[in-house]
Coordinates of C-alpha atoms in Angstrom, one line a residue:
Chain A
M1 CA -5.0 30.4 60.2
A2 CA -2.4 31.2 57.9
Q3 CA -2.8 30.6 54.1
L4 CA 0.3 29.1 52.6
D5 CA -0.3 30.7 49.3
L6 CA -0.6 33.9 50.8
P7 CA 1.7 36.1 49.1
A8 CA 0.7 34.9 45.5
Q9 CA -3.1 36.1 45.8
I10 CA -2.5 39.4 47.7
P11 CA -2.6 42.6 45.7
S12 CA 0.2 44.4 47.0
E13 CA -0.9 47.8 47.6
A14 CA -3.8 46.6 49.8
S15 CA -1.7 44.0 51.5
A16 CA 1.2 46.8 52.2
S17 CA -1.4 48.8 53.9
A18 CA -3.0 46.6 56.4
A19 CA 0.8 45.4 56.9
A20 CA 1.7 48.8 57.8
F21 CA -1.7 49.0 60.3
A22 CA -0.3 45.6 62.0
S23 CA 2.8 46.1 62.4
A24 CA 2.4 48.7 65.2
L25 CA -0.6 47.2 66.9
L26 CA 1.2 45.2 69.5
D27 CA 4.3 47.2 69.2
P28 CA 4.6 50.5 71.5
D29 CA 8.2 51.4 69.9
R30 CA 6.6 51.9 66.5
R31 CA 5.1 55.1 65.3
T32 CA 1.6 55.7 64.1
P33 CA 1.5 54.4 60.4
A34 CA 2.1 57.1 58.4
Q35 CA -1.6 56.6 56.0
V36 CA -3.5 57.4 58.8
A37 CA -4.7 60.9 59.7
G38 CA -7.8 62.2 61.9
P39 CA -10.5 64.3 60.1
D40 CA -9.0 68.2 58.3
G41 CA -5.5 66.6 58.6
K42 CA -5.6 66.0 62.7
A43 CA -3.3 64.1 64.1
A44 CA -4.2 60.2 64.4
E45 CA -1.7 59.4 67.3
K46 CA -4.7 59.3 70.0
R47 CA -6.8 57.6 67.6
Y48 CA -4.7 54.8 66.2
N49 CA -4.1 54.2 69.7
V50 CA -8.0 53.0 70.3
Y51 CA -6.9 50.2 68.3
R52 CA -3.8 49.6 70.4
N53 CA -5.3 49.6 73.1
N54 CA -8.5 47.9 72.1
V55 CA -6.1 44.9 70.9
T56 CA -4.1 44.9 74.1
V57 CA -6.6 45.0 76.8
S58 CA -8.9 42.8 74.9
L59 CA -6.5 40.0 74.9
I60 CA -5.3 40.7 78.4
E61 CA -9.0 40.5 79.3
A62 CA -9.4 37.4 77.5
L63 CA -6.4 35.8 79.5
A64 CA -7.5 36.8 82.6
A65 CA -11.2 35.4 81.8
T66 CA -9.3 31.9 81.5
F67 CA -6.7 32.3 84.1
P68 CA -8.6 33.9 87.3
A69 CA -7.2 31.3 90.1
T70 CA -3.7 33.1 88.4
R71 CA -4.9 36.3 88.3
R72 CA -6.1 36.1 91.7
I73 CA -2.8 35.1 92.9
T74 CA -0.8 37.7 91.3
G75 CA -2.7 40.3 91.8
E76 CA -4.2 42.4 89.2
D77 CA -1.4 44.7 88.5
F78 CA 1.2 41.7 88.6
F79 CA -1.1 39.8 86.2
R80 CA -1.8 42.4 83.6
A81 CA 1.9 43.1 83.3
M82 CA 2.7 39.0 82.7
A83 CA 0.2 39.1 80.3
R84 CA 0.9 42.1 78.4
F85 CA 4.4 40.7 77.7
H86 CA 3.0 37.1 76.7
I87 CA 0.4 38.9 74.5
R88 CA 3.7 40.5 72.4
A89 CA 5.8 37.8 72.0
S90 CA 2.8 35.3 71.2
P91 CA -0.4 37.2 69.8
P92 CA -3.0 34.7 69.0
T93 CA -2.8 32.9 66.1
S94 CA -6.5 31.6 65.9
P95 CA -9.6 34.0 66.2
L96 CA -11.0 31.1 68.8
L97 CA -10.1 33.1 71.9
F98 CA -10.9 30.1 74.1
E99 CA -8.1 28.6 72.1
Y100 CA -5.7 30.9 73.4
G101 CA -3.2 30.5 76.0
R102 CA -1.8 27.3 75.0
G103 CA 1.8 28.7 75.8
F104 CA 0.8 31.0 78.7
P105 CA 1.7 28.4 81.6
G106 CA 5.1 27.7 80.1
F107 CA 5.3 31.7 79.4
I108 CA 5.2 31.7 83.6
E109 CA 7.4 29.5 84.1
R110 CA 10.3 31.7 82.4
Y111 CA 8.8 34.9 83.4
D112 CA 11.5 36.3 86.2
Y113 CA 9.0 38.1 88.2
A114 CA 7.3 34.6 89.0
R115 CA 10.2 33.1 90.1
S116 CA 8.9 33.1 93.8
M117 CA 6.2 31.3 92.7
P118 CA 7.2 28.1 91.1
W119 CA 3.7 26.6 91.1
L120 CA 2.1 29.1 89.6
A121 CA 2.4 27.8 86.2
D122 CA 1.3 24.9 87.3
V123 CA -2.1 26.0 88.9
A124 CA -2.3 28.3 84.6
R125 CA -1.5 24.0 83.2
I126 CA -4.8 23.7 85.3
E127 CA -7.0 26.5 84.2
R128 CA -5.8 26.2 80.5
A129 CA -7.2 22.0 81.1
W130 CA -10.3 23.0 82.8
L131 CA -11.6 25.3 79.2
D132 CA -10.5 22.7 77.3
A133 CA -12.6 20.3 79.4
Y134 CA -15.5 23.4 79.0
H135 CA -15.3 23.2 75.4
A136 CA -14.9 19.9 74.7
A137 CA -17.3 17.4 72.7
D138 CA -20.2 15.8 74.8
V139 CA -19.7 12.4 75.0
P140 CA -21.3 9.7 77.4
P141 CA -18.7 8.5 79.8
L142 CA -18.0 4.9 80.3
S143 CA -19.8 3.6 83.8
L144 CA -18.4 0.9 86.5
Q145 CA -21.3 -1.8 84.8
D146 CA -19.7 -1.2 81.1
L147 CA -16.4 -2.2 82.6
A148 CA -17.9 -5.0 85.4
A149 CA -18.7 -6.5 82.1
I150 CA -15.8 -7.5 80.9
P151 CA -14.3 -11.1 82.2
P152 CA -11.7 -10.5 84.7
E153 CA -9.2 -12.2 82.3
R154 CA -9.6 -9.9 79.7
L155 CA -9.0 -6.9 82.1
G156 CA -5.2 -6.9 81.5
E157 CA -5.2 -6.2 77.8
L158 CA -8.4 -3.9 77.2
M159 CA -7.8 -0.4 76.1
L160 CA -9.8 2.8 76.8
V161 CA -10.6 5.7 75.1
P162 CA -10.2 8.7 77.2
H163 CA -13.1 11.0 77.1
P164 CA -12.5 14.5 74.9
A165 CA -12.7 16.4 78.3
T166 CA -10.1 14.4 80.2
H167 CA -6.7 16.1 81.1
I168 CA -4.2 15.1 83.7
V169 CA -2.1 17.8 84.9
F170 CA 1.4 17.2 86.9
S171 CA 3.0 19.6 89.8
P172 CA 5.7 18.9 91.9
Y173 CA 3.4 21.7 94.3
P174 CA -0.1 21.3 95.6
A175 CA -1.0 23.0 92.4
V176 CA -4.8 21.4 93.0
S177 CA -5.0 22.7 96.2
I178 CA -3.9 26.3 95.0
F179 CA -6.0 26.1 92.5
A180 CA -9.0 25.4 94.2
A181 CA -8.4 27.9 96.7
N182 CA -8.2 30.7 94.0
R183 CA -11.1 29.7 91.8
S184 CA -14.0 30.8 93.4
A185 CA -15.0 34.1 94.4
G186 CA -15.5 33.7 97.9
P187 CA -12.3 34.3 100.5
V188 CA -9.4 32.3 100.3
G189 CA -9.0 29.3 103.2
P190 CA -5.6 28.1 104.7
I191 CA -4.1 25.8 101.9
N192 CA -2.8 23.1 104.3
A193 CA -1.1 20.5 101.6
T194 CA 2.6 21.1 101.2
G195 CA 3.1 17.9 98.8
P196 CA 3.2 17.1 94.8
E197 CA -0.8 16.8 93.5
R198 CA -1.6 15.7 90.1
A199 CA -4.6 16.7 89.1
L200 CA -6.9 14.7 86.6
V201 CA -9.6 17.5 84.9
T202 CA -12.8 16.2 82.9
R203 CA -16.3 16.9 82.5
S204 CA -19.0 14.2 82.4
A205 CA -21.9 16.4 81.9
L206 CA -21.9 19.7 81.6
D207 CA -19.6 21.1 84.7
V208 CA -16.0 20.7 84.8
T209 CA -14.4 18.7 87.6
V210 CA -10.8 18.9 89.1
R211 CA -9.4 16.2 91.3
T212 CA -6.4 15.2 92.8
L213 CA -5.1 11.9 91.8
P214 CA -4.3 9.5 94.5
P215 CA -0.6 7.6 94.7
G216 CA 0.2 6.0 91.2
G217 CA -3.0 7.3 89.7
F218 CA -1.1 9.8 87.2
A219 CA 0.9 7.3 85.9
F220 CA -2.1 4.7 85.9
L221 CA -3.8 7.7 83.9
D222 CA -1.0 8.7 81.8
H223 CA -0.8 5.4 80.4
L224 CA -4.4 5.0 80.0
T225 CA -4.8 8.0 78.0
K226 CA -2.1 7.4 75.7
G227 CA -3.6 4.1 74.6
K228 CA -1.5 1.3 76.6
T229 CA -3.4 -1.7 77.9
F230 CA -5.1 -1.4 81.2
G231 CA -2.4 -4.0 82.5
A232 CA 0.6 -1.9 81.5
A233 CA -1.3 0.9 83.0
V234 CA -1.6 -1.1 86.5
A235 CA 2.3 -2.1 86.2
A236 CA 3.1 1.4 85.9
A237 CA 1.2 2.9 88.9
T238 CA 2.8 0.2 91.2
A239 CA 6.1 0.9 90.0
A240 CA 5.1 4.5 90.7
S241 CA 3.7 4.2 94.2
P242 CA 3.8 1.1 96.3
E243 CA 0.7 2.3 97.5
F244 CA -1.5 2.2 94.2
D245 CA -4.8 0.8 95.1
L246 CA -6.7 -0.3 91.8
S247 CA -10.2 -0.8 92.6
A248 CA -10.1 2.6 94.3
N249 CA -8.7 4.4 91.0
I250 CA -10.8 2.4 88.6
V251 CA -14.1 3.3 90.4
G252 CA -12.2 7.6 91.1
V253 CA -11.9 7.8 87.2
L254 CA -15.2 6.0 86.0
Q255 CA -17.1 8.0 88.5
A256 CA -15.5 11.0 87.3
G257 CA -16.3 10.1 83.8
A258 CA -12.8 10.3 82.5
F259 CA -13.5 7.3 80.0
T260 CA -15.9 7.1 77.2
A261 CA -15.3 3.3 75.7
I262 CA -13.5 0.2 75.9
H263 CA -11.1 -1.1 73.3
Q264 CA -10.2 -4.8 73.5
G265 CA -7.3 -5.5 72.7
D266 CA -6.7 -9.2 70.2
Chain B
M1 CA -37.9 47.5 53.3
A2 CA -36.0 44.7 52.0
T3 CA -36.2 40.9 53.5
L4 CA -33.9 39.6 51.1
A5 CA -31.3 39.4 53.9
T6 CA -33.7 38.4 56.9
Q7 CA -34.5 34.7 55.7
P8 CA -33.0 32.0 54.6
E9 CA -33.5 31.5 51.0
S10 CA -33.8 27.5 51.4
R11 CA -33.2 25.1 53.9
V12 CA -30.2 22.7 53.7
S13 CA -32.2 19.4 53.0
S14 CA -30.5 17.1 54.4
Q15 CA -30.8 18.8 58.1
A16 CA -33.6 18.0 60.0
V17 CA -35.4 20.8 60.9
R18 CA -35.0 20.7 65.0
F19 CA -36.0 24.1 65.8
P20 CA -39.0 26.0 65.5
E21 CA -39.1 29.0 63.1
H22 CA -39.6 31.7 65.2
A23 CA -40.7 35.1 63.5
I24 CA -38.3 38.0 63.6
A25 CA -39.9 40.4 62.1
A26 CA -40.6 43.6 64.2
R27 CA -38.9 42.6 66.9
V28 CA -36.4 43.8 69.0
G29 CA -33.3 41.6 70.7
T30 CA -30.5 41.8 73.1
S31 CA -26.7 40.4 73.3
F32 CA -27.4 36.9 74.9
K33 CA -24.8 36.6 77.9
H34 CA -24.7 33.2 79.4
E35 CA -25.4 34.8 83.3
H36 CA -28.4 36.2 82.3
L37 CA -30.0 32.4 81.1
P38 CA -31.7 31.7 84.2
A39 CA -33.5 35.2 84.5
I40 CA -34.2 34.8 80.5
L41 CA -35.7 31.1 81.6
D42 CA -37.8 32.2 84.1
D43 CA -38.9 35.2 82.3
D44 CA -42.4 34.6 80.4
S45 CA -42.9 38.4 78.7
Y46 CA -39.8 38.6 76.9
T47 CA -40.9 38.1 73.3
G48 CA -37.4 39.5 71.5
F49 CA -34.7 38.1 70.0
F50 CA -30.9 37.0 71.1
E51 CA -27.5 37.9 69.0
V52 CA -24.7 35.3 69.7
H53 CA -21.3 36.2 68.8
A54 CA -20.5 33.2 66.3
E55 CA -16.9 32.4 67.8
N56 CA -18.2 31.7 71.3
Y57 CA -20.3 28.6 70.3
M58 CA -17.1 26.7 67.6
G59 CA -16.4 25.0 70.6
A60 CA -16.9 20.9 70.1
G61 CA -19.9 21.3 72.6
G62 CA -20.3 21.7 76.7
R63 CA -22.3 24.8 78.2
P64 CA -22.3 26.9 75.4
H65 CA -23.8 25.0 72.9
H66 CA -26.4 23.7 75.9
A67 CA -27.3 26.9 76.5
L68 CA -27.4 28.3 73.3
T69 CA -29.7 25.4 72.0
R70 CA -32.3 26.4 75.3
I71 CA -32.1 30.2 74.0
R72 CA -33.1 29.0 70.6
S73 CA -36.1 26.8 71.2
D74 CA -37.6 29.6 72.8
Y75 CA -37.0 32.6 70.7
P76 CA -35.7 33.7 67.0
V77 CA -31.7 34.3 66.9
S78 CA -29.0 36.2 65.3
L79 CA -25.4 34.9 64.5
H80 CA -23.0 37.4 64.7
G81 CA -20.0 36.8 63.1
V82 CA -17.1 38.8 64.7
C83 CA -14.1 37.6 63.1
M84 CA -14.4 36.3 59.5
S85 CA -11.9 39.1 58.4
I86 CA -13.9 39.8 55.5
G87 CA -12.3 43.3 55.3
G88 CA -8.7 41.9 55.1
P89 CA -6.4 41.7 52.4
Q90 CA -5.6 37.9 52.6
P91 CA -7.6 35.0 52.0
L92 CA -10.4 34.2 53.8
D93 CA -9.3 31.2 56.3
K94 CA -11.0 28.3 55.0
L95 CA -11.7 26.3 58.5
H96 CA -13.3 29.4 60.2
L97 CA -15.7 30.2 57.7
G98 CA -16.2 26.1 57.5
R99 CA -17.1 26.3 61.3
F100 CA -19.3 29.7 60.5
K101 CA -21.6 27.5 57.7
A102 CA -21.6 24.3 60.6
L103 CA -23.0 26.6 63.2
I104 CA -25.2 28.3 60.5
E105 CA -26.3 24.2 59.7
R106 CA -26.6 23.5 63.8
Y107 CA -29.1 26.4 65.0
E108 CA -30.8 27.8 61.8
P109 CA -30.4 31.7 62.8
A110 CA -33.5 33.9 61.8
L111 CA -30.3 36.4 60.7
V112 CA -26.7 36.2 60.3
S113 CA -24.3 38.9 60.0
E114 CA -20.5 39.9 60.2
H115 CA -18.5 43.0 59.9
L116 CA -17.1 45.5 57.6
A117 CA -13.8 45.2 59.3
W118 CA -10.7 42.7 59.3
S119 CA -9.0 41.2 62.6
T120 CA -6.4 38.8 61.0
H121 CA -2.8 39.7 59.5
D122 CA -0.7 36.8 58.4
T123 CA -0.8 34.5 61.2
T124 CA -1.5 37.1 63.8
Y125 CA -5.5 37.3 65.5
F126 CA -5.9 40.8 66.7
N127 CA -9.3 40.3 68.5
D128 CA -10.4 43.9 67.4
L129 CA -12.6 45.2 64.4
L130 CA -9.7 47.2 62.4
P131 CA -10.7 49.5 59.5
L132 CA -9.6 49.7 56.1
P133 CA -9.6 52.0 53.1
Y134 CA -12.2 52.4 51.1
T135 CA -11.0 52.3 47.5
Q136 CA -11.5 50.0 44.2
A137 CA -9.1 47.6 45.4
T138 CA -10.4 46.8 48.2
L139 CA -13.9 47.0 47.1
S140 CA -13.3 44.2 44.9
R141 CA -11.5 42.3 47.2
V142 CA -14.1 42.7 50.0
A143 CA -17.0 41.5 47.7
D144 CA -14.8 38.2 46.6
H145 CA -14.8 37.6 50.3
L146 CA -18.7 38.3 50.8
D147 CA -19.3 36.0 47.8
E148 CA -16.8 33.3 49.0
V149 CA -19.0 33.5 52.7
Q150 CA -22.4 33.8 51.0
E151 CA -21.7 30.9 48.9
A152 CA -20.4 29.0 51.4
I153 CA -23.6 29.5 53.8
G154 CA -26.0 29.1 51.1
R155 CA -27.6 32.8 51.9
P156 CA -27.0 36.3 52.1
I157 CA -25.2 37.8 55.3
L158 CA -25.7 41.4 56.6
L159 CA -22.8 43.5 56.5
E160 CA -22.3 45.9 59.6
N161 CA -20.9 49.2 59.5
P162 CA -18.0 50.0 61.2
S163 CA -17.2 52.3 64.1
T164 CA -14.3 54.1 62.6
Y165 CA -11.7 56.6 64.3
L166 CA -9.1 57.4 62.0
I167 CA -9.4 57.9 58.0
F168 CA -7.2 56.4 55.4
N169 CA -5.0 58.7 53.1
E170 CA -5.2 56.1 50.5
S171 CA -9.7 56.5 50.3
T172 CA -11.2 57.2 47.1
M173 CA -14.4 56.5 48.4
S174 CA -17.0 57.6 51.0
E175 CA -18.0 54.9 53.2
T176 CA -21.5 54.8 52.1
D177 CA -20.5 54.7 48.8
F178 CA -18.5 51.7 49.3
I179 CA -21.3 49.8 51.4
R180 CA -23.9 50.8 48.4
A181 CA -21.5 49.3 45.7
L182 CA -20.9 46.0 48.2
V183 CA -24.5 45.5 48.3
R184 CA -24.9 45.8 44.2
R185 CA -22.4 43.6 43.5
T186 CA -22.7 41.1 46.1
G187 CA -26.5 41.0 47.1
C188 CA -25.6 41.3 51.2
G189 CA -27.8 42.6 53.2
L190 CA -26.6 45.4 55.8
L191 CA -26.9 45.5 59.8
L192 CA -27.1 49.4 60.1
D193 CA -25.3 50.4 63.3
V194 CA -27.0 53.3 64.7
N195 CA -24.5 53.7 67.4
N196 CA -21.2 53.2 64.9
V197 CA -22.6 56.1 62.7
F198 CA -22.8 58.3 65.7
V199 CA -19.4 57.5 66.7
S200 CA -17.9 57.6 63.6
A201 CA -19.6 61.0 62.7
A202 CA -18.8 62.1 65.8
N203 CA -15.2 60.9 65.9
L204 CA -14.6 62.4 61.7
G205 CA -16.8 65.5 62.1
F206 CA -19.4 64.9 59.5
S207 CA -23.1 64.8 60.0
A208 CA -24.6 61.8 61.2
L209 CA -27.8 62.6 59.2
D210 CA -26.3 63.2 56.3
Y211 CA -24.4 59.6 56.9
L212 CA -27.9 58.0 56.8
A213 CA -29.6 59.6 54.3
D214 CA -26.9 58.7 52.3
Y215 CA -26.9 54.9 52.8
P216 CA -29.1 52.4 51.2
L217 CA -31.3 51.7 54.4
N218 CA -33.9 49.9 51.7
H219 CA -31.4 46.9 52.4
V220 CA -30.8 47.0 56.0
G221 CA -31.9 43.5 57.5
E222 CA -31.1 44.3 61.4
I223 CA -30.0 47.3 63.5
H224 CA -27.7 48.0 66.7
L225 CA -27.8 49.9 69.2
A226 CA -25.4 50.2 71.9
G227 CA -23.7 52.1 74.3
H228 CA -20.2 54.3 73.8
A229 CA -17.6 55.9 76.2
E230 CA -16.2 59.4 75.2
Q231 CA -12.4 60.2 75.3
Q232 CA -10.1 62.9 73.5
D233 CA -8.4 63.1 70.8
D234 CA -4.6 64.0 69.9
E235 CA -5.9 68.1 70.2
G236 CA -8.5 67.7 73.0
A237 CA -11.6 67.1 71.0
L238 CA -14.5 64.9 71.8
L239 CA -13.0 61.2 70.4
L240 CA -16.1 58.7 71.1
I241 CA -15.4 54.9 71.4
D242 CA -17.6 51.9 70.7
S243 CA -17.5 50.4 74.2
H244 CA -20.8 48.2 74.3
D245 CA -20.5 49.0 78.0
G246 CA -23.6 51.0 79.0
P247 CA -27.1 52.3 77.8
V248 CA -27.6 53.7 74.6
A249 CA -27.7 57.2 74.3
D250 CA -30.3 59.8 73.9
A251 CA -28.9 61.0 70.7
V252 CA -28.8 57.7 69.5
W253 CA -32.3 56.8 70.2
K254 CA -33.0 59.9 68.1
L255 CA -30.9 58.7 65.5
F256 CA -32.7 55.1 65.7
G257 CA -36.1 57.0 65.5
I258 CA -35.4 58.8 62.6
V259 CA -34.3 55.4 61.0
I260 CA -37.3 53.3 61.7
S261 CA -39.3 56.0 60.5
Q262 CA -37.7 55.8 57.1
C263 CA -37.1 51.8 57.1
G264 CA -40.1 50.5 58.8
P265 CA -39.8 48.3 62.3
V266 CA -36.5 46.4 61.0
P267 CA -35.3 43.5 63.8
S268 CA -33.3 45.9 66.6
L269 CA -30.8 44.7 68.6
V270 CA -29.0 46.6 71.6
E271 CA -25.4 45.4 72.3
W272 CA -24.1 45.0 75.8
D273 CA -20.7 42.9 75.9
S274 CA -18.7 44.6 78.6
A275 CA -19.9 45.9 82.3
I276 CA -23.1 43.7 81.6
P277 CA -26.2 44.7 83.9
E278 CA -28.9 42.5 85.0
W279 CA -31.4 41.0 82.8
P280 CA -34.0 43.4 83.7
I281 CA -31.9 46.4 82.6
L282 CA -31.0 45.2 79.4
K283 CA -34.6 44.0 78.8
A284 CA -35.9 47.6 79.4
E285 CA -33.3 48.9 77.0
A286 CA -35.0 46.3 74.9
L287 CA -38.2 47.3 75.1
A288 CA -37.8 51.0 75.0
A289 CA -36.4 49.9 71.3
Q290 CA -39.7 47.7 70.9
A291 CA -41.9 51.0 71.9
V292 CA -40.1 52.7 68.8
L293 CA -40.7 49.8 66.8
D294 CA -44.5 49.5 67.9
R295 CA -45.0 53.0 67.0
H296 CA -44.1 52.7 63.4
A297 CA -45.9 49.5 62.7
R298 CA -48.7 50.8 64.1
S299 CA -48.6 53.4 61.9
T300 CA -48.0 51.6 58.4
L301 CA -48.8 48.0 59.4
P302 CA -51.8 48.5 61.6
G303 CA -52.7 44.8 63.4
K304 CA -49.5 43.4 62.9
V305 CA -47.3 45.3 65.6
H306 CA -45.6 41.6 66.7
G307 CA -44.6 40.7 63.5
A308 CA -46.1 36.8 62.9
A309 CA -45.3 36.5 66.5

């Protein structure tokens, strides 16, 4: 994390040395910094390149670990080239690599060579959400019984607290089916889905789950996770899709563990 | 052997002790990899310890903490920080230091270590252990950073020597002088990475034995062993890469034996972070290290081969 008081606190000599060393690490057009050498005055280009290589390759590996389905879809060479461009444009700003890659789906969306795969960015969004869910705090989910204890006339005004692992992803493409087909190591079967898909990514215990939301389910969850009332969420879901099935959606999101508690309005 | 850095000086009084205090003296360990967890839980014969990279456990919850809790219940754990950027010129990341401290309070590791290196500059995290020039100015800055870390966590840390590929023209001190001065000024202990010594010696054309003769071995609280890879420099000469992707080289085993004969059966760890083998292969490397420790423990501490285990 950047320290705002940084310039005043750094001894200029040490700072300049580190800045010179750092400046060429992610920039192949820059020359080897002048302050480094091999033993006995030997050249240091390949020696400095060890660090360059470590930086770029380890960050590509980090993106590959976070986005395995994306990599499987594009193939290894395509993925590495795309990741390298992204790393140079947007290197990590946190030492926690599991936080890295939040800008990668947006980068994929603008990446010229990926234009023929317009759903690829959404697959990456699901993968990014998957990792957030994987590392999210452990909180017991709200159960159907908890909700059943609420008198029906109070349901409309209550609000639900989303589980810290809960994320929803909206895609105009069958991104969940494509994600699921490419996420495991097994052979990729036929993908029959063609329409838009919305994903619910969450984790009620240790294993992350990715589900396709039924019609209206995205609007329902979008409202609930933003702290809107149950009544407002139902209205939005019904407006989004006349097929919205309230009881099936309630059972589905609670079985998934998408919420942790009930806030009752006044 | 100095033990100052191998045990917490005092427990955090407000924190209930939830884990047993497994002894780590004279034991060997391996990197802990999640894919090995089922095999480790089925393995009744392993008596070593496990080392984890601190940053992998800085998420809020989920499987990483579940796995580390299982491991920490049954084995001593060494917490190895990778990206505190102690060797850099800019102030330490207070948020990161807070996360490091919280992990130590939560898991009560037997050993805590970090690197003589830097990885963040301005706002960019480079995800590599980058080298620093050895001067009075960098010495003073690194000593301040070590003081800050040790003050924050309430115990000394073990500082690891780097693997290096080049030298800085501005350096005015040797690495061993630099490390010795840090020990004197901050009271930190040392994590001696024998593979790093071998790699740096080969790359920079010095003698690994001379380095070890000049290194403050009596402050070593942990030893690292790892495999390295071979490349070539600009002149076509051998350039060794600290790759952690294979077995420990024979020459590094020899150096390890020499180190152990001089500083006793210090906790020793086999690192393997890439091209990770099945658990039995990693365990066999650890057992090879244990044989070296036991040989020396027998000659100096009869009847206490496995420490307090």
